[in-house]
mmCIF file of C-alpha atoms in Angstrom:
data_model
loop_
_atom_site.group_PDB
_atom_site.id
_atom_site.type_symbol
_atom_site.label_atom_id
_atom_site.label_comp_id
_atom_site.label_asym_id
_atom_site.label_seq_id
_atom_site.Cartn_x
_atom_site.Cartn_y
_atom_site.Cartn_z
ATOM 1 C CA MET A 75 37.605 16.188 69.153
ATOM 2 C CA ASP A 76 40.061 16.883 66.414
ATOM 3 C CA GLY A 77 39.477 15.298 63.030
ATOM 4 C CA ARG A 78 42.440 12.940 62.850
ATOM 5 C CA ASN A 79 40.569 9.654 63.442
ATOM 6 C CA ARG A 80 38.320 8.536 60.580
ATOM 7 C CA SER A 81 35.953 6.821 63.042
ATOM 8 C CA ASP A 82 35.127 10.227 64.630
ATOM 9 C CA VAL A 83 34.151 11.870 61.322
ATOM 10 C CA LYS A 84 30.719 10.988 59.936
ATOM 11 C CA VAL A 85 28.659 12.183 56.967
ATOM 12 C CA GLY A 86 26.277 14.928 58.118
ATOM 13 C CA LEU A 87 28.480 16.211 60.952
ATOM 14 C CA LYS A 88 29.233 19.928 61.207
ATOM 15 C CA VAL A 89 33.006 20.404 61.121
ATOM 16 C CA ALA A 90 35.681 23.054 60.747
ATOM 17 C CA VAL A 91 38.125 22.299 57.923
ATOM 18 C CA ILE A 92 41.305 23.900 56.653
ATOM 19 C CA LEU A 93 41.185 24.236 52.874
ATOM 20 C CA LYS A 94 44.328 23.684 50.763
ATOM 21 C CA LYS A 95 44.571 27.412 49.992
ATOM 22 C CA ASP A 96 44.373 28.244 53.720
ATOM 23 C CA GLN A 97 47.007 25.776 54.968
ATOM 24 C CA ARG A 98 49.628 28.494 55.519
ATOM 25 C CA SER A 99 47.295 30.901 57.328
ATOM 26 C CA GLY A 100 45.313 28.223 59.183
ATOM 27 C CA VAL A 101 41.959 29.868 58.394
ATOM 28 C CA LYS A 102 39.094 27.480 59.193
ATOM 29 C CA THR A 103 35.952 27.014 57.105
ATOM 30 C CA GLU A 104 32.799 25.568 58.657
ATOM 31 C CA GLY A 105 30.542 23.159 56.816
ATOM 32 C CA VAL A 106 28.704 19.842 56.799
ATOM 33 C CA VAL A 107 30.486 16.643 55.699
ATOM 34 C CA LYS A 108 29.215 15.154 52.427
ATOM 35 C CA ASP A 109 31.985 12.603 51.650
ATOM 36 C CA LEU A 110 35.024 11.172 53.437
ATOM 37 C CA LEU A 111 38.003 11.248 51.064
ATOM 38 C CA THR A 112 40.747 9.758 53.283
ATOM 39 C CA ASN A 113 40.726 5.959 53.325
ATOM 40 C CA SER A 114 43.160 5.384 56.218
ATOM 41 C CA SER A 115 41.832 5.196 59.787
ATOM 42 C CA PHE A 116 44.164 8.003 60.968
ATOM 43 C CA HIS A 117 45.854 11.010 59.371
ATOM 44 C CA PRO A 118 48.138 13.372 61.333
ATOM 45 C CA HIS A 119 46.863 16.495 59.517
ATOM 46 C CA GLY A 120 43.181 15.546 59.666
ATOM 47 C CA ILE A 121 40.803 13.427 57.627
ATOM 48 C CA LYS A 122 40.162 14.909 54.178
ATOM 49 C CA VAL A 123 36.473 15.533 53.482
ATOM 50 C CA ARG A 124 34.207 17.111 50.876
ATOM 51 C CA LEU A 125 31.662 19.515 52.308
ATOM 52 C CA VAL A 126 28.051 19.799 51.103
ATOM 53 C CA ASP A 127 28.992 23.007 49.225
ATOM 54 C CA GLY A 128 31.733 21.136 47.321
ATOM 55 C CA GLN A 129 34.801 22.491 49.108
ATOM 56 C CA VAL A 130 37.515 19.980 50.072
ATOM 57 C CA GLY A 131 39.684 20.271 53.167
ATOM 58 C CA ARG A 132 41.104 18.490 56.188
ATOM 59 C CA VAL A 133 39.051 18.363 59.390
ATOM 60 C CA SER A 134 40.627 20.436 62.146
ATOM 61 C CA GLU A 135 37.768 20.110 64.633
ATOM 62 C CA ILE A 136 34.361 18.510 64.959
ATOM 63 C CA LEU A 137 31.627 20.979 65.908
ATOM 64 C CA GLY A 138 28.565 18.775 66.202
#
């Protein structure tokens, strides 16, 4: 699953996100979802989340 549908992304899930600073390179950062920051049900670049460690990025894939 990619992270473009808000219904697929839940608090506590392990995900891979692309941080703002890594958008050009596409480097993924793994972490656990703490908060969902995108309010719409779908976003073409991925749902924006805050990870437990405080980093904010868009979900590129859901790991578990």
